[in-house]
Coordinates of C-alpha atoms and ligand atoms in Angstrom, one line a residue:
X20 CA -16.6 19.6 26.7
X21 CA -14.1 18.6 24.1
X22 CA -14.7 18.9 20.1
X23 CA -16.6 15.9 18.1
X24 CA -14.2 13.6 16.7
X25 CA -13.2 12.6 12.8
X26 CA -14.1 9.4 12.3
X27 CA -12.5 7.0 10.2
X28 CA -13.5 4.0 9.0
X29 CA -11.3 0.9 8.8
X30 CA -8.2 0.9 10.1
X31 CA -5.5 -0.8 7.9
X32 CA -2.7 1.6 6.6
X33 CA -5.0 4.0 4.8
X34 CA -7.7 4.9 7.6
X35 CA -4.4 5.0 10.5
X36 CA -2.0 6.8 8.8
X37 CA -5.2 9.8 8.1
X38 CA -5.3 9.4 11.6
X39 CA -2.2 9.9 12.2
X40 CA -1.5 12.7 10.3
X41 CA -5.0 14.4 11.8
X42 CA -3.7 13.9 15.5
X43 CA -0.1 15.1 14.8
X44 CA -1.9 18.4 13.4
X45 CA -3.8 18.5 16.2
X46 CA -7.2 17.2 16.1
X47 CA -9.6 14.5 17.4
X48 CA -10.3 11.5 15.8
X49 CA -11.1 7.9 15.7
X50 CA -11.0 5.1 13.8
X51 CA -12.8 2.2 13.9
X52 CA -12.1 -1.2 12.6
X53 CA -14.3 -4.5 11.9
X54 CA -11.5 -6.8 12.6
X55 CA -10.1 -7.9 16.3
X56 CA -7.2 -5.8 15.0
X57 CA -5.8 -2.8 12.8
X58 CA -4.5 -3.7 9.4
X59 CA -4.9 -7.5 9.2
X60 CA -6.2 -6.8 5.5
X61 CA -4.4 -5.9 2.6
X62 CA -2.1 -3.3 4.7
X63 CA -0.6 -6.6 6.5
X64 CA -1.0 -9.2 3.9
X65 CA 0.9 -6.4 1.0
X66 CA 5.3 -6.3 0.1
X67 CA 5.9 -3.6 1.0
X68 CA 7.9 -2.4 -2.0
X69 CA 8.1 1.4 -3.1
X70 CA 8.7 2.0 -6.2
X71 CA 11.2 5.3 -6.8
X72 CA 9.3 8.1 -7.8
X73 CA 9.6 11.8 -7.9
X74 CA 6.8 14.6 -7.0
X75 CA 9.1 17.7 -9.1
X76 CA 8.7 15.9 -12.2
X77 CA 5.8 14.2 -12.0
X78 CA 3.6 13.9 -15.6
X79 CA 0.1 13.9 -14.0
X80 CA -1.9 13.9 -10.5
X81 CA -1.4 10.2 -10.1
X82 CA 2.2 10.2 -10.4
X83 CA 2.9 13.5 -8.2
X84 CA 0.7 11.4 -5.5
X85 CA 3.9 8.7 -5.5
X86 CA 6.0 11.4 -5.1
X87 CA 4.9 12.5 -2.7
X88 CA 4.1 9.8 -0.7
X89 CA 7.9 8.6 -1.7
X90 CA 8.9 11.4 -0.8
X91 CA 7.0 12.0 3.2
X92 CA 8.2 7.5 3.4
X93 CA 12.3 8.5 4.7
X94 CA 10.5 11.2 7.2
X95 CA 7.9 9.0 8.5
X96 CA 9.6 6.3 8.8
X97 CA 11.7 7.9 11.2
X98 CA 9.5 9.8 13.2
X99 CA 7.5 6.6 13.7
X100 CA 10.6 5.0 15.1
X101 CA 11.2 7.5 17.4
X102 CA 7.4 8.4 18.9
X103 CA 7.5 4.2 19.1
X104 CA 10.1 2.8 19.6
X105 CA 9.0 0.1 16.1
X106 CA 12.0 0.0 13.6
X107 CA 9.3 -0.3 10.3
X108 CA 11.8 -2.3 8.8
X109 CA 11.7 0.3 6.3
X110 CA 15.0 0.9 3.6
X111 CA 16.7 2.6 0.4
X112 CA 17.9 -1.2 -0.1
X113 CA 17.1 -0.5 -4.2
X114 CA 15.5 -2.8 -7.0
X115 CA 16.7 -4.8 -9.7
X116 CA 15.0 -5.2 -12.7
X117 CA 15.1 -8.2 -14.7
X118 CA 14.0 -9.0 -18.3
X119 CA 14.8 -12.3 -19.8
X120 CA 13.4 -12.5 -23.6
X121 CA 14.2 -9.8 -26.3
X122 CA 10.5 -8.2 -25.7
X123 CA 10.7 -8.5 -22.3
X124 CA 14.2 -5.9 -23.0
X125 CA 12.8 -3.3 -25.1
X126 CA 9.6 -2.8 -23.1
X127 CA 11.7 -2.5 -20.2
X128 CA 14.6 -0.4 -21.3
X129 CA 11.9 1.5 -22.6
X130 CA 10.5 2.1 -19.1
X131 CA 13.8 3.4 -17.9
X132 CA 14.6 5.5 -20.6
X133 CA 11.0 6.9 -19.3
X134 CA 12.1 7.2 -16.2
X135 CA 15.6 8.2 -16.4
X136 CA 14.2 11.4 -18.7
X137 CA 11.8 12.3 -14.9
X138 CA 15.5 12.1 -13.2
X139 CA 15.3 9.4 -11.9
X140 CA 18.6 7.2 -11.6
X141 CA 18.5 4.0 -13.2
X142 CA 21.8 1.7 -13.7
X143 CA 21.9 -0.3 -16.4
X144 CA 23.6 -3.6 -15.5
X145 CA 25.6 -6.4 -17.6
X146 CA 25.8 -9.8 -16.6
X147 CA 29.0 -9.1 -14.4
X148 CA 27.8 -6.5 -12.0
X149 CA 24.9 -7.9 -11.7
X150 CA 26.2 -11.3 -10.8
X151 CA 28.6 -8.5 -8.0
X152 CA 25.7 -7.2 -7.2
X153 CA 23.6 -10.5 -6.5
X154 CA 25.8 -13.3 -6.3
X155 CA 22.9 -15.8 -5.7
X156 CA 20.3 -15.0 -9.1
X157 CA 22.4 -16.8 -12.6
X158 CA 23.1 -14.0 -14.9
X159 CA 22.8 -16.1 -18.0
X160 CA 18.6 -15.9 -17.9
X161 CA 18.6 -12.7 -18.0
X162 CA 18.9 -10.7 -21.2
X163 CA 18.8 -7.3 -19.5
X164 CA 18.8 -5.5 -16.1
X165 CA 18.6 -2.1 -14.6
X166 CA 18.9 -1.8 -11.1
X167 CA 17.2 1.5 -9.8
X168 CA 19.0 2.5 -6.4
X169 CA 15.6 4.6 -5.0
X170 CA 13.1 1.1 -4.6
X171 CA 12.9 2.1 -1.1
X172 CA 10.9 -1.7 1.6
X173 CA 9.1 -1.2 4.5
X174 CA 7.7 -4.8 6.9
X175 CA 4.4 -3.4 6.1
X176 CA 3.0 -5.5 9.7
X177 CA 5.4 -3.7 11.3
X178 CA 4.9 -0.1 9.8
X179 CA 1.0 -0.6 10.5
X180 CA 2.1 -1.8 14.5
X181 CA 3.9 1.6 14.7
X182 CA 1.2 3.6 13.1
X183 CA -1.6 2.0 15.8
X184 CA 0.9 2.7 18.7
X185 CA 1.4 6.3 17.3
X186 CA -1.9 7.9 17.1
X187 CA -2.6 6.1 20.9
X188 CA 0.1 7.9 22.1
X189 CA -1.1 10.6 20.2
X190 CA -5.1 10.2 22.1
X191 CA -6.1 8.7 19.0
X192 CA -9.3 6.8 19.9
X193 CA -9.3 3.4 18.2
X194 CA -11.8 1.2 18.6
X195 CA -11.3 -2.8 17.1
X196 CA -14.9 -5.2 16.8
X197 CA -17.0 -2.1 15.3
X198 CA -18.5 -2.4 12.3
X199 CA -20.1 0.2 10.7
X200 CA -23.7 -1.2 9.4
X201 CA -24.9 1.4 8.1
X202 CA -25.3 5.3 8.0
X203 CA -27.8 8.0 9.7
X204 CA -28.3 11.1 8.0
X205 CA -30.6 14.2 8.2
X206 CA -30.4 15.9 4.5
X207 CA -27.5 15.8 3.8
X208 CA -25.4 15.7 6.4
X209 CA -24.7 12.4 8.1
X210 CA -26.0 12.4 12.3
X211 CA -24.3 9.2 12.9
X212 CA -23.3 5.7 12.0
X213 CA -24.8 2.3 13.2
X214 CA -22.3 0.1 14.1
X215 CA -21.6 -3.5 16.2
X216 CA -20.7 -1.6 19.2
X217 CA -23.6 0.7 19.2
X218 CA -24.6 4.6 17.9
X219 CA -21.0 6.1 17.0
X220 CA -21.3 10.2 16.1
X221 CA -18.8 12.5 14.6
X222 CA -18.0 15.7 13.2
X223 CA -16.8 14.3 10.0
X224 CA -16.7 10.8 8.8
X225 CA -14.0 9.2 5.7
X226 CA -14.2 6.2 4.4
X227 CA -11.6 4.2 4.2
X228 CA -12.7 0.4 4.1
X229 CA -10.6 -0.7 1.1
X230 CA -11.9 -3.5 -0.7
X231 CA -14.8 -2.3 1.2
X232 CA -15.3 0.6 0.7
X233 CA -17.9 0.7 -2.2
X234 CA -20.1 -1.7 -0.2
X235 CA -20.1 0.7 2.7
X236 CA -21.0 4.1 0.4
X237 CA -23.5 2.5 -1.5
X238 CA -25.6 3.1 1.9
X239 CA -25.4 6.7 1.5
X240 CA -24.9 7.4 -1.9
X241 CA -25.9 6.0 -5.5
X242 CA -22.3 6.6 -6.9
X243 CA -21.3 3.3 -8.1
X244 CA -17.5 4.0 -7.2
X245 CA -16.9 -0.1 -8.0
X246 CA -14.0 -0.9 -6.2
X247 CA -13.5 -4.4 -6.4
X248 CA -11.1 -7.2 -4.7
X249 CA -8.3 -7.7 -6.3
X250 CA -6.8 -11.0 -4.3
X251 CA -2.7 -10.8 -4.0
X252 CA -1.2 -14.4 -3.1
X253 CA 2.9 -14.3 -1.2
X254 CA 5.0 -17.1 0.3
X255 CA 8.2 -16.8 2.7
X256 CA 10.4 -18.6 2.6
X257 CA 13.3 -18.8 5.5
X258 CA 16.1 -17.8 3.9
X259 CA 19.8 -16.9 5.8
X260 CA 21.1 -13.9 5.9
X261 CA 21.8 -11.8 2.5
X262 CA 20.9 -14.8 0.5
X263 CA 20.2 -11.2 -1.8
X264 CA 19.5 -7.7 -1.1
X265 CA 17.4 -6.3 -2.7
X266 CA 14.1 -6.6 -4.3
X267 CA 14.2 -8.4 -7.5
X268 CA 11.5 -7.7 -10.3
X269 CA 10.3 -9.2 -13.3
X270 CA 7.2 -8.1 -14.7
X271 CA 4.4 -8.0 -12.0
X272 CA 6.7 -10.7 -9.7
X273 CA 9.3 -9.9 -7.1
X274 CA 11.1 -10.8 -4.6
X275 CA 11.5 -9.0 -1.3
X276 CA 14.5 -10.0 1.0
X277 CA 13.8 -8.8 5.1
X278 CA 16.5 -8.0 6.6
X279 CA 16.6 -11.3 9.1
X280 CA 16.6 -13.2 5.9
X281 CA 13.0 -14.5 4.7
X282 CA 12.8 -14.2 1.6
X283 CA 9.2 -13.0 0.2
X284 CA 7.2 -14.2 -3.4
X285 CA 4.7 -12.7 -5.2
X286 CA 2.4 -12.1 -6.3
X287 CA -0.9 -12.2 -8.9
X288 CA -4.6 -10.4 -9.9
X289 CA -7.3 -12.6 -9.0
X290 CA -10.9 -11.4 -9.1
X291 CA -12.7 -13.8 -6.4
X292 CA -14.5 -11.7 -5.3
X293 CA -14.6 -12.0 -1.4
X294 CA -13.0 -14.8 -1.0
X295 CA -9.1 -15.0 0.6
X296 CA -7.1 -17.9 0.5
X297 CA -4.2 -19.5 -1.2
X298 CA -4.6 -22.2 -4.2
X299 CA -1.3 -24.9 -4.9
X300 CA -1.6 -23.8 -8.3
X301 CA -0.8 -19.9 -7.5
X302 CA 1.2 -21.2 -4.7
X303 CA 3.2 -23.9 -7.5
X304 CA 4.0 -20.8 -9.9
X305 CA 4.7 -18.8 -7.3
X306 CA 7.4 -21.0 -6.2
X307 CA 9.1 -21.8 -10.1
X308 CA 9.0 -18.2 -10.2
X309 CA 11.7 -18.0 -7.1
X310 CA 13.4 -20.4 -8.1
X311 CA 14.0 -19.3 -11.7
X312 CA 15.1 -16.4 -10.6
X313 CA 17.1 -17.8 -7.5
X314 CA 17.8 -20.9 -7.6
X315 CA 20.0 -21.6 -4.3
X316 CA 15.6 -20.6 -3.1
X317 CA 15.4 -24.3 -3.9
X318 CA 17.0 -25.5 -0.4
X319 CA 15.1 -23.2 1.5
X320 CA 11.7 -24.0 3.4
X321 CA 8.7 -22.3 1.9
X322 CA 7.6 -21.3 5.9
X323 CA 4.0 -19.4 5.4
X324 CA 1.5 -18.3 2.6
X325 CA -0.9 -16.0 2.8
X326 CA -3.5 -14.1 0.3
X327 CA -5.2 -10.4 0.9
X328 CA -7.3 -8.1 -1.1
X329 CA -6.7 -5.3 -2.9
X330 CA -8.3 -2.3 -3.6
X331 CA -8.7 -2.4 -7.0
X332 CA -10.4 0.6 -8.8
X333 CA -11.0 0.6 -13.7
X334 CA -8.2 2.8 -13.9
X335 CA -5.8 1.8 -11.1
X336 CA -6.6 5.6 -9.7
X337 CA -7.5 5.2 -6.0
X338 CA -10.5 7.5 -5.1
X339 CA -9.5 10.5 -2.7
X340 CA -12.1 13.4 -1.8
X341 CA -15.2 14.3 -1.4
X342 CA -18.0 12.4 -1.6
X343 CA -21.0 15.0 -3.6
X344 CA -23.9 15.4 -2.2
X345 CA -22.7 14.2 1.6
X346 CA -21.2 17.0 3.5
X347 CA -19.6 16.0 5.6
X348 CA -18.3 12.3 3.9
X349 CA -15.2 12.2 2.4
X350 CA -13.5 9.0 0.9
X351 CA -10.0 7.2 0.6
X352 CA -10.0 3.6 -1.3
X353 CA -8.9 1.7 -4.4
X354 CA -5.1 2.0 -3.7
X355 CA -5.1 -1.1 -5.5
X356 CA -1.3 -2.3 -5.9
X357 CA 0.8 0.8 -4.5
X358 CA -1.5 1.1 -0.7
X359 CA 1.2 1.0 1.3
X360 CA 3.2 3.7 -0.7
X361 CA 0.7 5.9 -1.4
X362 CA 0.1 6.1 2.2
X363 CA 2.0 9.1 2.9
X364 CA 0.7 10.9 0.2
X365 CA -2.8 10.2 1.1
X366 CA -2.3 10.7 4.4
X367 CA -1.1 14.5 3.4
X368 CA -3.5 15.9 1.2
X369 CA -6.6 14.0 3.4
X370 CA -5.5 15.9 6.8
X371 CA -5.3 18.7 4.1
X372 CA -9.1 18.3 2.8
X373 CA -10.9 17.5 6.3
X374 CA -9.4 21.1 7.4
X375 CA -10.9 22.6 4.4
X376 CA -7.6 23.6 3.2
X377 CA -7.3 25.4 -0.4
X378 CA -4.6 23.5 -2.6
X379 CA -3.6 22.9 -6.0
X380 CA -3.5 19.3 -5.6
X381 CA -5.5 18.3 -8.6
X382 CA -8.8 17.0 -6.5
X383 CA -10.3 16.1 -10.2
X384 CA -8.5 13.1 -11.3
X385 CA -9.3 11.3 -8.0
X386 CA -12.6 11.8 -8.3
X387 CA -15.2 9.6 -7.1
X388 CA -17.6 10.7 -10.0
X389 CA -14.4 10.9 -12.7
Ligands
FAD429 C1 0.2 -9.4 -2.2 C2 0.2 -7.9 -1.4 C3 0.8 -7.1 -2.1 C4 0.9 -5.9 -2.1 N1 2.3 -5.4 -2.2 C5 2.1 -3.6 -2.2 C6 3.6 -3.4 -2.1 O1 4.7 -4.1 -2.3 N2 2.9 -2.0 -2.1 C7 2.3 -1.3 -2.2 O2 2.3 0.1 -1.6 N3 1.1 -1.9 -1.6 C8 1.2 -3.1 -1.8 N4 0.1 -3.8 -2.1 C9 -1.9 -3.4 -1.8 C10 -1.5 -2.5 -0.4 O3 -1.7 -3.8 0.5 C11 -3.2 -1.8 -0.7 O4 -3.4 -1.2 -1.1 C12 -3.1 -0.9 0.7 O5 -3.0 -2.1 2.3 C13 -5.0 -0.9 0.6 O6 -5.3 -0.4 2.5 P1 -6.4 0.3 3.2 O7 -6.4 0.6 4.1 O8 -7.3 1.3 1.9 O9 -7.1 -1.3 2.9 P2 -7.1 -2.8 3.8 O10 -5.7 -3.1 4.7 O11 -7.8 -3.6 2.9 O12 -7.7 -1.6 5.8 C14 -9.7 -1.9 5.1 C15 -10.5 -2.1 6.5 O13 -11.4 -1.5 6.6 C16 -11.8 -2.7 7.3 N5 -13.4 -2.8 7.1 C17 -13.8 -2.8 6.4 N6 -14.9 -2.5 6.3 C18 -15.3 -2.3 7.6 C19 -16.7 -1.8 7.9 N7 -17.9 -1.9 7.5 N8 -16.4 -1.6 9.9 C20 -15.7 -1.2 9.6 N9 -14.2 -1.6 9.8 C21 -14.5 -2.0 8.0 C22 -11.4 -4.3 7.4 O14 -11.5 -5.0 8.4 C23 -9.5 -3.1 6.9 O15 -8.9 -3.5 8.5 C24 0.4 -5.1 -1.6 C25 -0.9 -5.9 -1.3 C26 -1.5 -7.3 -1.4 C27 -2.6 -7.7 -1.5

C-alpha cells in the first residue's frame, strides 16, 4: 500500500510550489483546488515582478525569505523549462524606479541607498541615460531615476502551467472542482477532509488557500489570523515588441513589458471583500498612469482588464508554519503583493517543515500567533 499523501489545500502558486518541492524530494502529494483550473485566482492575476533581494544581507526574516526566493527563481525557471518544455517567461529584465517630484525623489534616493548598503547594484540614471535605456519615456517628466539590474520578471500564468505539468509528471495527485468544506478530527489530529468530491484523507495537511485561508482555518482552529482579500486591478496593452524593455515602477504602480510586446499596467489596493471585477474609475486611473509614463501607449488599444484578490495579512508578513494545537496541519498563506516572488523560498522552507527538519529559519517571525 502506498503511504498516505501530504494534502495541500489550494492550487495557486503557493500550493503548487510546495507540492512540486515535496514531489522532487520523493513524497506522495495531493493538491485539492476548488476551481475548475489550477492557479486562476491571485496567481493568474499578478504582474510577475520579482524585485532584487539577497539572503546574505537580509535585514530580517522577511527579507531573508525574499532573498532566498530570489536566489531560487532562476534555477526553478530553468528546471521547469527542462522538465516541461514550458518557457515561463522568466527574464532578468531589470527595473527602473522613477520619481516625479522632489519629495518622492528624496524617499526614492533613501531607499536606493539602503539597497546599495545591502549590496544591491543600484545605478542612478540622468536624463540622457534614462532616454538611452528607454526611448519611449519622456525623461523631462522625471526628477530622479534609478536602474536595478537584478529585478526579474516571469509570466505567472505560464509559470503556474509549468508547475502543474511538472507536478503531473512527478505523480502528484491533482484534483480540481474539489472544495474543502470542513475538517474531521480526533483529539488534536486531523483525520480527513470533507470536500465537494467526498471524503479525502492524508498524513498531513497544508492550508494554501490564498485570500480564503482564514475562512478555512476558522473551521478547525480559533486562532484569528485575519487574512483579508485585497483587490488589485490590471490593464493590458497590445504593443509592438520592445516599446519598453524594463519594468517601470513609480510608487506602487508599474508597467511590465512582456517579450511579445504586451504591456501590463497596475495596480491598486482595494478592500472590497471577496468581490472581484474591475471598475471604470480605476481602469481610467491606470490608463492615465500608463500614458503619463509612456505617451506612445495612447496610440495602443487596451485589450484586457482584470482583477485578483491578494491574500493580505495585517502586517504584510505571510503566515508560515504549524497550526498550534493541531498535530498534522500547517499553513502557508498571506503573501499579499509578493506571493509569486516568495513562492520558491516558501516551498523549500515548508517542505523542510513538513519533513520535520530542524533549521535555523526564524519561524516565530511568520507564526500564526505572532
Ligand atoms: C493585480 C495583482 C498583481 C500582483 N503582482 C504581483 C507581482 O508582481 N509579484 C508578486 O510576487 N506577486 C504579485 N501579486 C501577488 C500574488 O499574485 C499573490 O500573493 C499569490 O498569487 C498568492 O498565491 P496563493 O497561492 O496564496 O493564492 P491564490 O493564487 O489565490 O490561490 C489560492 C487557491 O486556493 C483555492 N481555494 C480557496 N479556498 C479553497 C477551498 N475551500 N478548497 C479548495 N481550494 C480553495 C482558490 O480557488 C485558489 O486557486 C499580485 C496580485 C495581484 C492581484
